[in-house]
XYZ file of C-alpha atoms in Angstrom:
709
model
C 95.745 62.501 117.486
C 95.559 62.994 113.245
C 98.034 65.867 112.115
C 98.014 67.216 109.194
C 99.366 66.674 106.072
C 103.004 67.581 105.428
C 101.867 69.960 102.419
C 99.812 72.191 104.754
C 103.238 72.958 106.596
C 104.829 75.371 104.064
C 101.542 77.230 103.333
C 100.821 77.296 107.165
C 104.396 79.141 107.113
C 103.562 81.155 104.339
C 100.521 82.523 106.116
C 102.878 83.590 109.225
C 105.498 85.209 107.581
C 103.250 87.222 105.872
C 101.018 87.588 108.903
C 104.319 88.644 110.833
C 105.505 90.554 107.713
C 102.789 92.966 107.507
C 101.756 92.909 111.568
C 102.030 96.532 112.044
C 100.107 98.174 109.295
C 97.743 95.311 110.294
C 97.445 96.968 113.574
C 97.233 100.724 111.801
C 94.060 99.264 109.978
C 92.970 98.369 112.605
C 93.184 101.413 114.823
C 91.701 103.750 111.764
C 88.780 101.500 111.118
C 88.181 102.408 114.526
C 88.283 105.263 114.530
C 86.365 106.208 111.398
C 83.788 102.996 112.971
C 83.283 105.582 116.563
C 82.918 108.442 114.014
C 80.493 106.800 112.223
C 78.752 106.140 115.847
C 79.393 109.382 117.827
C 77.757 111.930 114.457
C 74.853 111.152 112.843
C 74.243 111.256 109.834
C 77.166 113.637 108.712
C 79.239 116.633 109.043
C 78.645 119.588 106.542
C 79.529 122.720 105.578
C 77.804 125.968 105.354
C 78.622 127.183 101.857
C 80.109 124.567 100.179
C 78.844 121.176 100.984
C 75.128 123.074 100.461
C 76.399 123.501 97.077
C 78.105 120.866 96.490
C 74.240 119.191 97.273
C 72.327 121.582 94.943
C 74.865 121.565 92.375
C 73.665 117.246 92.472
C 71.058 118.161 89.248
C 73.914 118.717 86.841
C 72.069 120.804 85.334
C 74.586 123.503 84.583
C 78.664 124.164 86.114
C 78.923 126.598 88.928
C 80.837 129.195 88.399
C 82.624 128.798 91.452
C 82.959 125.048 91.644
C 83.304 121.830 89.597
C 81.622 119.320 88.586
C 83.071 116.399 89.742
C 82.056 115.949 93.183
C 78.322 117.022 92.269
C 79.069 114.237 90.119
C 80.041 111.798 92.798
C 77.014 113.203 94.839
C 74.559 112.170 92.235
C 76.248 109.240 92.181
C 75.456 108.452 95.900
C 72.072 109.637 95.335
C 70.727 107.463 92.601
C 70.992 104.541 95.639
C 68.434 106.234 97.752
C 70.439 105.876 100.972
C 70.272 108.477 102.974
C 72.939 111.579 103.473
C 75.105 109.213 106.361
C 75.463 107.058 103.185
C 78.474 109.778 102.078
C 80.489 109.841 104.993
C 80.873 105.689 104.068
C 81.668 105.598 101.387
C 84.006 108.605 101.762
C 85.294 106.353 104.827
C 85.862 103.335 103.094
C 87.458 105.186 100.262
C 90.490 106.476 101.969
C 91.145 103.104 103.926
C 91.048 101.490 100.785
C 93.724 104.297 99.038
C 96.360 103.989 102.250
C 96.170 100.567 101.669
C 96.914 100.959 98.000
C 99.831 102.944 99.396
C 100.572 100.897 101.340
C 100.849 98.328 98.597
C 102.646 100.234 96.184
C 105.793 101.210 98.385
C 105.747 97.464 99.740
C 106.348 96.425 95.773
C 108.455 99.399 95.541
C 111.033 97.272 97.818
C 110.353 99.149 100.521
C 110.485 98.590 104.451
C 107.011 97.043 105.409
C 107.367 98.995 108.613
C 108.300 102.237 106.872
C 105.998 101.611 104.235
C 103.516 101.276 107.146
C 104.461 104.324 108.562
C 104.071 106.846 104.982
C 100.821 105.462 105.649
C 99.809 106.136 109.530
C 99.270 109.928 109.074
C 95.967 108.691 105.934
C 94.924 106.117 109.000
C 94.804 107.918 112.182
C 94.815 111.644 111.897
C 92.389 112.947 113.391
C 91.355 115.948 111.036
C 91.645 113.615 107.475
C 89.080 111.237 109.493
C 86.660 114.845 110.108
C 87.064 115.713 107.045
C 85.649 112.470 105.658
C 82.787 112.839 107.363
C 81.834 116.065 106.006
C 80.034 115.951 102.541
C 83.281 118.348 100.652
C 84.670 117.245 98.103
C 88.920 116.711 99.811
C 88.283 112.938 99.725
C 87.013 112.603 96.527
C 90.476 114.631 95.042
C 92.948 112.566 97.334
C 91.186 108.905 95.631
C 92.016 109.735 92.264
C 95.563 111.599 93.031
C 96.334 108.364 94.890
C 94.691 106.039 91.994
C 96.939 107.401 89.354
C 100.203 107.489 91.706
C 99.513 103.823 91.604
C 99.297 103.610 87.976
C 102.149 105.535 86.816
C 104.531 103.803 89.982
C 103.754 100.926 90.121
C 105.656 99.298 86.679
C 109.206 100.313 86.015
C 107.562 101.204 82.621
C 104.386 101.676 82.757
C 101.534 99.788 79.851
C 99.896 102.481 77.548
C 96.929 100.699 79.407
C 98.575 102.035 82.477
C 99.138 105.765 81.535
C 95.452 106.409 79.655
C 94.200 105.182 83.746
C 96.542 107.897 84.756
C 95.590 110.492 82.696
C 91.996 110.160 83.036
C 92.420 110.151 86.769
C 94.324 112.968 86.944
C 92.306 115.230 84.405
C 89.074 114.332 86.810
C 90.730 115.052 89.784
C 91.497 118.326 88.269
C 87.582 118.304 87.973
C 87.160 118.008 91.650
C 88.825 120.533 92.306
C 91.319 122.208 89.879
C 94.392 122.409 91.928
C 94.333 118.139 89.940
C 95.494 120.425 86.768
C 98.301 121.711 88.490
C 99.070 118.464 89.284
C 98.388 116.732 86.100
C 100.552 119.465 84.709
C 103.468 118.569 87.256
C 102.745 114.552 85.845
C 102.669 115.288 82.006
C 106.668 115.894 83.245
C 106.805 113.577 85.205
C 106.341 111.093 82.584
C 108.281 112.775 80.298
C 111.288 112.180 82.895
C 110.639 108.726 83.191
C 111.589 108.441 79.269
C 108.835 106.197 78.558
C 108.738 106.712 74.531
C 105.793 109.469 72.670
C 103.720 106.667 72.719
C 102.775 106.548 76.223
C 103.601 109.912 76.612
C 101.606 110.995 73.768
C 98.593 108.561 75.225
C 99.117 109.872 79.017
C 99.149 114.059 77.481
C 95.232 112.709 75.466
C 93.873 111.017 78.442
C 94.531 113.971 80.928
C 93.109 116.527 78.781
C 90.260 114.779 77.228
C 87.841 115.801 80.246
C 88.885 118.783 80.897
C 88.285 120.066 77.219
C 85.356 118.199 77.019
C 83.879 119.876 80.661
C 85.436 123.497 79.307
C 83.447 123.244 76.460
C 80.316 122.690 78.339
C 81.053 125.129 80.921
C 81.151 127.444 77.523
C 77.743 126.735 76.228
C 75.930 127.232 79.617
C 78.842 130.701 80.228
C 80.350 131.753 76.938
C 83.757 132.001 77.667
C 86.272 128.584 78.130
C 87.222 127.630 81.622
C 86.676 125.468 85.060
C 85.521 128.019 86.858
C 84.617 131.450 86.864
C 85.702 132.794 90.685
C 89.429 132.556 89.614
C 89.179 137.109 89.613
C 87.242 137.267 93.302
C 89.686 134.939 95.045
C 92.847 136.523 93.969
C 91.194 139.720 94.933
C 90.166 138.799 98.046
C 93.682 137.384 98.478
C 95.496 140.602 98.194
C 92.739 142.881 99.330
C 94.226 142.613 103.226
C 97.378 143.617 101.536
C 96.455 146.305 99.235
C 97.930 149.911 99.416
C 95.810 152.266 96.788
C 97.914 154.985 97.477
C 100.853 152.591 95.306
C 98.479 151.414 92.547
C 97.135 153.512 89.532
C 93.418 152.510 89.388
C 90.132 153.622 87.310
C 87.509 155.542 89.208
C 84.941 152.221 89.472
C 88.229 150.736 91.245
C 88.711 152.966 94.382
C 85.494 151.083 95.793
C 87.622 148.492 96.087
C 90.111 149.645 98.368
C 89.571 148.526 101.763
C 89.185 151.828 104.706
C 90.643 149.986 107.400
C 94.481 150.541 108.086
C 95.971 147.101 106.936
C 96.452 145.490 111.171
C 92.504 145.758 111.833
C 91.481 143.983 108.015
C 89.010 141.208 107.523
C 90.532 137.564 106.302
C 90.383 137.276 102.477
C 87.215 134.998 102.872
C 85.143 137.928 104.130
C 86.149 139.975 100.762
C 84.748 136.691 98.505
C 81.738 135.948 100.356
C 80.181 138.584 102.311
C 77.009 140.462 100.922
C 79.493 143.541 102.647
C 82.526 143.127 101.263
C 83.721 146.119 98.404
C 83.809 142.531 95.294
C 79.807 142.389 95.705
C 78.844 145.807 95.744
C 80.022 146.515 92.060
C 77.574 148.226 90.446
C 78.664 146.639 87.191
C 77.884 143.555 84.351
C 79.477 140.381 85.718
C 82.436 139.895 83.034
C 82.937 143.922 84.129
C 83.219 142.571 87.570
C 86.091 140.066 86.626
C 88.140 142.111 84.817
C 88.153 144.827 87.418
C 88.777 142.197 90.240
C 91.585 140.710 88.145
C 93.563 144.155 87.064
C 93.445 145.191 90.933
C 95.240 141.979 92.021
C 97.887 142.218 89.311
C 98.246 145.382 90.193
C 99.193 144.874 94.165
C 100.632 141.834 92.971
C 103.229 143.818 90.683
C 103.362 147.063 92.720
C 104.111 145.526 96.245
C 105.840 142.361 95.482
C 108.124 142.220 98.491
C 104.307 142.493 100.417
C 102.422 139.707 98.251
C 105.596 137.501 98.679
C 105.857 137.995 102.736
C 101.864 136.757 102.858
C 102.255 133.971 100.722
C 105.268 132.414 103.349
C 104.164 133.124 105.757
C 101.286 131.177 104.989
C 103.314 129.160 103.418
C 105.574 127.794 107.056
C 102.724 128.055 108.882
C 101.366 124.632 107.173
C 104.685 123.355 109.000
C 104.350 124.680 112.625
C 104.478 123.275 115.451
C 100.331 122.492 116.425
C 97.553 124.474 114.964
C 97.634 127.820 115.760
C 95.242 130.121 114.136
C 96.296 133.533 112.804
C 93.983 137.004 113.059
C 94.311 135.891 108.949
C 94.098 133.013 108.909
C 90.465 130.744 108.315
C 89.973 128.780 112.122
C 91.252 125.319 112.370
C 87.973 124.761 114.916
C 85.871 124.108 111.626
C 87.358 121.291 110.984
C 87.842 119.749 114.593
C 84.611 117.050 115.868
C 82.249 119.629 116.980
C 80.187 120.239 120.832
C 76.843 119.937 119.991
C 76.644 124.405 120.504
C 79.630 125.499 118.362
C 79.811 129.052 117.404
C 77.568 130.461 113.779
C 81.219 131.754 112.254
C 82.630 128.457 112.090
C 79.859 127.654 109.419
C 79.523 123.524 110.961
C 75.931 123.801 112.897
C 73.477 124.942 110.574
C 71.088 122.479 110.291
C 71.531 119.624 107.960
C 70.531 119.702 104.188
C 69.708 115.929 102.912
C 71.448 114.532 100.531
C 68.461 114.414 98.206
C 67.802 118.316 98.781
C 64.654 119.202 100.273
C 64.901 117.310 103.284
C 67.325 118.136 106.555
C 68.308 115.008 108.556
C 68.459 116.050 112.322
C 71.672 115.837 113.673
C 73.078 113.595 116.454
C 75.623 113.572 118.694
C 76.532 109.795 121.069
C 79.028 110.328 124.009
C 80.863 109.055 124.870
C 82.433 108.499 121.360
C 82.024 111.930 119.877
C 83.878 112.520 123.187
C 86.817 110.378 123.219
C 87.600 112.004 119.023
C 87.498 115.361 120.381
C 90.405 114.112 123.081
C 91.891 111.896 120.541
C 92.244 115.296 118.062
C 94.388 117.175 120.813
C 97.126 115.002 120.394
C 96.541 112.686 117.417
C 97.199 114.851 114.152
C 100.332 115.005 112.097
C 102.463 117.544 112.514
C 103.398 120.264 110.735
C 107.623 119.456 111.180
C 107.522 116.232 111.153
C 106.134 116.979 107.219
C 108.381 119.543 106.963
C 110.950 116.927 107.946
C 109.600 114.077 105.389
C 109.861 116.546 102.008
C 113.627 116.907 103.267
C 113.731 113.837 102.707
C 112.326 113.284 99.567
C 114.639 116.376 98.203
C 117.743 113.761 99.326
C 116.625 111.017 97.237
C 115.768 113.483 94.502
C 120.070 114.900 95.029
C 121.364 111.294 95.460
C 119.041 110.379 92.024
C 122.482 112.273 89.912
C 124.155 110.080 87.230
C 127.348 109.081 87.998
C 130.283 107.938 86.694
C 130.718 103.811 86.174
C 133.437 103.034 88.804
C 136.769 101.573 86.810
C 136.868 98.024 88.829
C 133.522 97.420 87.428
C 133.859 98.901 82.654
C 132.580 95.184 82.279
C 131.517 92.225 82.519
C 128.793 91.200 84.964
C 129.231 94.967 87.138
C 128.383 97.398 84.365
C 125.353 95.838 83.971
C 124.815 95.923 87.904
C 125.575 99.928 88.369
C 123.544 100.259 85.163
C 120.674 98.537 87.006
C 121.344 100.325 89.871
C 121.752 103.608 88.640
C 118.447 103.810 86.624
C 116.709 102.400 89.787
C 117.861 105.671 91.537
C 117.437 107.601 89.134
C 113.682 106.684 89.012
C 113.167 106.828 92.311
C 114.636 110.517 92.382
C 111.702 111.117 89.890
C 108.717 109.823 91.783
C 109.946 112.062 95.055
C 110.594 114.634 92.900
C 106.992 114.523 91.859
C 105.640 113.572 94.714
C 107.102 116.131 96.872
C 106.137 118.663 93.522
C 102.849 118.025 93.982
C 102.783 118.753 97.701
C 104.513 122.240 96.962
C 100.998 123.152 94.086
C 98.667 121.864 96.389
C 99.778 124.316 99.925
C 101.571 126.939 97.545
C 98.424 127.902 95.171
C 95.857 128.126 97.473
C 98.598 129.878 99.645
C 98.617 132.231 96.706
C 95.622 133.108 95.312
C 92.914 132.052 98.457
C 93.911 132.165 101.924
C 95.451 130.030 104.687
C 92.844 126.699 106.304
C 94.744 123.441 107.234
C 92.001 122.225 105.130
C 94.583 122.428 102.024
C 97.330 120.236 103.559
C 95.604 117.450 104.421
C 96.605 116.217 100.410
C 100.736 116.352 102.473
C 99.762 113.159 104.210
C 99.056 111.070 101.231
C 101.858 112.715 98.639
C 104.927 113.476 101.535
C 105.526 110.082 103.727
C 105.904 108.253 100.181
C 108.721 110.344 99.315
C 110.308 110.192 102.794
C 109.612 106.523 102.734
C 110.886 106.125 98.869
C 113.983 108.041 100.614
C 114.781 105.791 102.890
C 115.371 103.134 99.794
C 117.026 105.467 98.010
C 119.303 105.364 101.287
C 120.109 101.535 100.360
C 120.355 102.365 97.417
C 123.453 104.137 98.540
C 124.856 102.105 100.009
C 125.098 99.301 97.997
C 126.636 101.608 95.481
C 129.480 102.300 98.555
C 130.258 99.051 98.479
C 129.920 98.121 94.707
C 132.580 100.514 94.538
C 134.826 99.254 97.375
C 134.739 95.959 95.858
C 135.826 97.290 92.699
C 138.484 99.646 94.493
C 139.766 96.244 96.058
C 139.963 93.388 93.596
C 142.825 92.726 92.340
C 141.481 92.301 88.760
C 144.865 92.588 86.893
C 145.879 89.384 88.276
C 145.162 85.440 87.957
C 143.078 84.442 90.637
C 145.191 83.294 93.263
C 148.077 84.690 92.470
C 147.768 86.966 96.039
C 148.046 90.278 96.942
C 147.162 93.025 94.260
C 150.158 95.169 95.531
C 153.288 92.977 96.420
C 152.533 90.230 93.737
C 152.860 89.621 90.251
C 152.434 87.334 88.205
C 154.444 87.524 84.938
C 157.828 90.313 84.349
C 158.093 91.528 80.973
C 161.599 92.116 79.658
C 162.460 95.325 77.851
C 161.828 94.100 73.919
C 162.805 95.268 71.242
C 161.658 96.996 68.081
C 163.546 97.894 64.678
C 164.284 100.944 66.102
C 165.778 99.903 69.323
C 164.473 98.982 73.081
C 161.047 100.638 74.334
C 160.784 100.889 77.258
C 159.810 97.890 79.843
C 156.239 97.525 80.448
C 154.473 95.576 82.880
C 152.324 92.654 81.320
C 149.570 90.439 83.083
C 149.663 87.457 81.362
C 148.203 84.297 83.688
C 150.199 82.235 85.344
C 149.983 78.664 84.552
C 150.643 75.377 87.020
C 154.114 74.808 87.558
C 155.671 77.353 85.347
C 158.664 78.717 86.360
C 158.376 82.754 87.102
C 161.702 84.813 88.202
C 163.798 82.168 88.691
C 161.859 79.961 90.670
C 158.707 77.280 90.624
C 155.289 79.185 92.047
C 153.553 76.032 93.815
C 150.132 75.397 92.616
C 149.997 77.723 89.658
C 151.074 80.438 91.823
C 153.504 83.685 90.673
C 156.357 83.973 91.933
C 156.327 86.430 95.449
C 158.799 88.968 93.868
C 157.154 93.208 93.691
C 155.564 93.691 90.818
C 158.274 95.453 88.037
C 161.515 93.905 90.294
C 163.447 91.493 88.828
C 165.712 88.677 89.674
C 169.232 89.879 88.980
C 170.152 85.840 90.109
C 168.197 83.938 87.202
C 168.935 87.157 85.056
C 172.519 87.084 85.435
C 173.120 83.331 84.484
C 170.735 83.526 82.214
C 172.851 85.798 80.044
C 176.583 84.427 81.422
C 175.350 81.033 79.804
C 174.073 81.995 76.829
C 176.026 85.439 75.863
C 173.604 87.636 74.983
C 172.603 90.566 77.191
C 169.634 92.922 76.915
C 170.229 95.978 74.194
C 173.718 94.249 73.078
C 174.500 92.512 69.842
C 172.515 89.211 71.227
C 168.924 88.814 71.113
C 166.286 89.756 73.272
C 162.894 87.817 73.587
C 160.573 90.912 72.045
C 157.100 88.576 73.274
C 158.150 88.182 76.765
C 157.415 84.030 77.441
C 154.936 81.428 76.047
C 151.640 83.645 74.320
C 148.736 83.404 76.212
C 146.091 81.297 73.514
C 143.403 83.866 74.813
C 144.207 86.639 72.697
C 145.257 88.849 75.322
C 146.828 92.757 74.204
C 150.348 93.101 74.062
C 152.231 96.169 74.109
C 152.780 98.122 71.436
C 155.893 99.170 68.955
C 155.563 102.210 70.546
C 155.813 100.787 74.178
C 152.131 102.521 75.001
C 151.310 100.985 78.535
C 148.355 98.259 77.831
C 145.099 98.833 78.330
C 143.243 97.108 81.773
C 141.893 93.619 81.916
C 138.358 94.128 81.929
C 136.787 92.813 85.255
C 134.738 90.033 85.959
C 135.404 86.058 84.406
C 137.567 87.194 81.900
C 138.863 84.305 79.135
C 141.731 82.981 80.386
C 140.377 82.899 84.148
C 137.423 80.958 82.461
C 139.829 78.906 80.128
C 142.093 77.962 83.351
C 138.297 76.820 85.602
C 137.186 74.389 81.899
C 140.803 73.274 81.585
C 141.559 70.471 84.679
C 145.137 71.016 86.634
C 148.482 68.975 85.045
C 151.353 68.502 87.429
C 154.524 67.959 85.698
C 156.835 68.139 88.463
C 158.669 70.766 90.075
C 160.495 72.028 86.822
C 158.244 70.605 84.543
C 156.458 73.376 81.795
C 152.969 73.101 80.172
C 153.242 71.951 76.683
C 152.273 74.781 74.328
C 150.025 74.269 72.295
C 150.651 73.424 68.209
C 152.975 71.108 69.695
C 153.015 67.114 70.054
C 153.563 65.377 73.170
C 156.380 63.581 70.639
C 157.680 66.320 69.521
C 158.411 68.056 72.942
C 160.338 64.818 74.079
C 162.985 64.682 72.384
C 164.097 68.545 72.779
C 166.964 69.121 74.974
C 167.982 72.699 76.469
C 170.700 74.526 75.340
C 173.409 76.161 76.768
C 175.690 76.907 74.666
C 177.377 81.045 74.024
C 175.306 82.583 71.984
C 172.672 79.217 70.399
C 169.776 80.299 73.000
C 167.623 83.608 73.403
C 166.995 85.393 76.534
C 163.637 84.197 78.186
C 161.577 85.425 80.774
C 162.747 83.893 84.099
C 166.079 82.638 82.897
C 164.633 80.283 80.504
C 166.912 79.965 76.946
C 165.947 78.219 74.053
C 167.469 77.155 70.124
C 165.933 76.002 67.819
C 167.185 72.353 68.607
C 165.347 72.362 72.102
C 161.977 73.257 69.140
C 162.115 70.087 67.440
C 164.256 71.345 64.763
C 161.522 73.784 63.706
C 162.575 76.283 61.738
C 161.242 80.240 62.163
C 159.471 80.026 58.717
C 157.430 76.578 59.647
C 156.277 77.573 62.830
C 152.502 78.208 63.589
C 152.032 81.562 63.773
C 149.798 82.697 66.797
C 149.410 86.707 66.481
C 152.014 87.563 68.357
C 153.046 91.457 67.293
C 156.945 91.028 67.396
C 156.146 88.162 64.637
C 155.016 91.338 62.024
C 158.299 93.229 63.049
C 160.231 89.979 62.170
C 161.355 89.359 65.569
C 161.393 85.958 66.889
C 159.967 83.503 69.161
C 159.998 80.458 70.546
C 157.720 78.013 72.692
C 158.905 77.539 76.333
C 160.788 74.367 76.150
C 160.731 71.151 78.283
C 162.999 69.459 80.339
C 164.635 66.873 79.032
C 163.265 62.878 79.584
C 160.059 64.114 79.563
C 156.836 64.323 78.217
C 153.911 66.779 77.633
C 151.063 64.408 79.782
C 154.000 64.728 82.093
C 155.239 60.679 82.546
C 159.203 60.495 82.021
C 159.600 59.202 78.311
C 160.924 55.520 77.164
C 162.658 55.362 74.018
């Protein structure tokens, strides 16, 4: 039996690992594709909304900009009509684009190091929500708007520092989204603020702003040439009047005679929904006998008077609609657009839902036959009763995104990480947390814009909440990554607090042991207060009257003194601390690493920076030297030959007290005088104080071998 080459085994293992990692998203993707195939088979050729869909198809000729709808989606339909295909091509392309958007969203989150299962859950609403599948099957602008917005998100958030070309593409896409749905303009402004907060530099900010404004300015110029005023649409006044007409109390308003007819004769609780005041032929706004410009001025003034003189009523209406988006289920009030319009229809739908009118062909001159095929249509209707994203779940994702924003607030570098690699790691961690916080802030802000603006200016419609499906779940997924970084930061703080970085490596417990003791230094003005200094411990060094095994410090608490060794030293040398004798101001042998020494005023020593300090690197670089139990390391600047002739002096008054009870004399230093001894930057030398290097035991050389001569 033939076996595969050994080189194919790692490749097969990598493929299996890739499939296992992305298996959750793969399953969700397959289910999403199956649902869209069922929609394409069960409902042919497409859904149309009587009003918007008809207008989009007629506007695809692009003869002039429309007063109520921008020309972005009609241009998309014009592009599809050039293929010569029928109406079925519109939902087919939109279904494919939605699958691509969900995949791009998942790839972005995985690239940002979100766990693959969590990233798959963030893409699940876009793949599985039945309302999203229905809107993709409609000849409506929502799917194209989602494509432009998610593509811009990927371009902005993919890299830690996006390139100039990526920012140009993102700005162009966001500008184009404003021509598909005017709410894209507000999101574009939020994105500009996002780019500024990212601190990407003035060049990138300028490029993004230019490409964001270019399509909007070009379209506004076209609109001005057709209608004589600069703008993207001209129906803002009518929409705002429809929003406030159901709550208007004309007794509180100061109206012109022409505006009196705008007041509804019905009580507030019995008035129709906002769409009636915008579209119905019997609406007061559609019966004004004035020019179009005067009509817009009268409607705008009426709306602003209601908002400014009835602010409580207006805010209550807007707040109620906003809370409506996050309620469980899909409840519908008397002032809301019917939810049934955006459900998979039956063969006999009422006309007020505006989804059962005859279809209009993509070319605008034919009427395709609507076909509903069972059991696929029935399965989809049953699926939609449970297969949608609950409002409370969206509220939770919004809350997680806000928490991620708060977690990105700046933090002070912990004391144990102020220097070396620890500081670098902390700054990288803080930069990533700040980046995620800004990302979540943009996503939450964009999600708020897509529901607040329609609720404040148009009406409540579940269709307006569909962009939340690709804005809030990614924010929640990034929040999980933010939580992981918070755990990492907490561990860094804990490790920094527990690390005994004031002690030499291997000296034991930081709270119970001190690697070196410094006696009271003497200055020209008198004795100074004792200073605890952290000096490196050398193998075989005698500290506190005893040998440190393997170079470890003696078992004496920090700041304590060995009374027996000190007394013995004082008795042998005839010197006392602070008396007439001389006390070593340098605290023993000085290390060659340039460690800080106490100042003349006795100020506390600064903490040594953490990480691999100079003395630690020197200790690792030099091999350990074993000189015996009573041996001392040779001091730099002294030769072994000179050390071999040194002897310890024990005569009274002949030596000076050194740390640990050691004594030294001019004879013990090989006859060298203070003037001939090489200077190594000891602070006490600048004050004229004596300092002597460590002594060598009798009969030993610097190499640890007994002298023979």
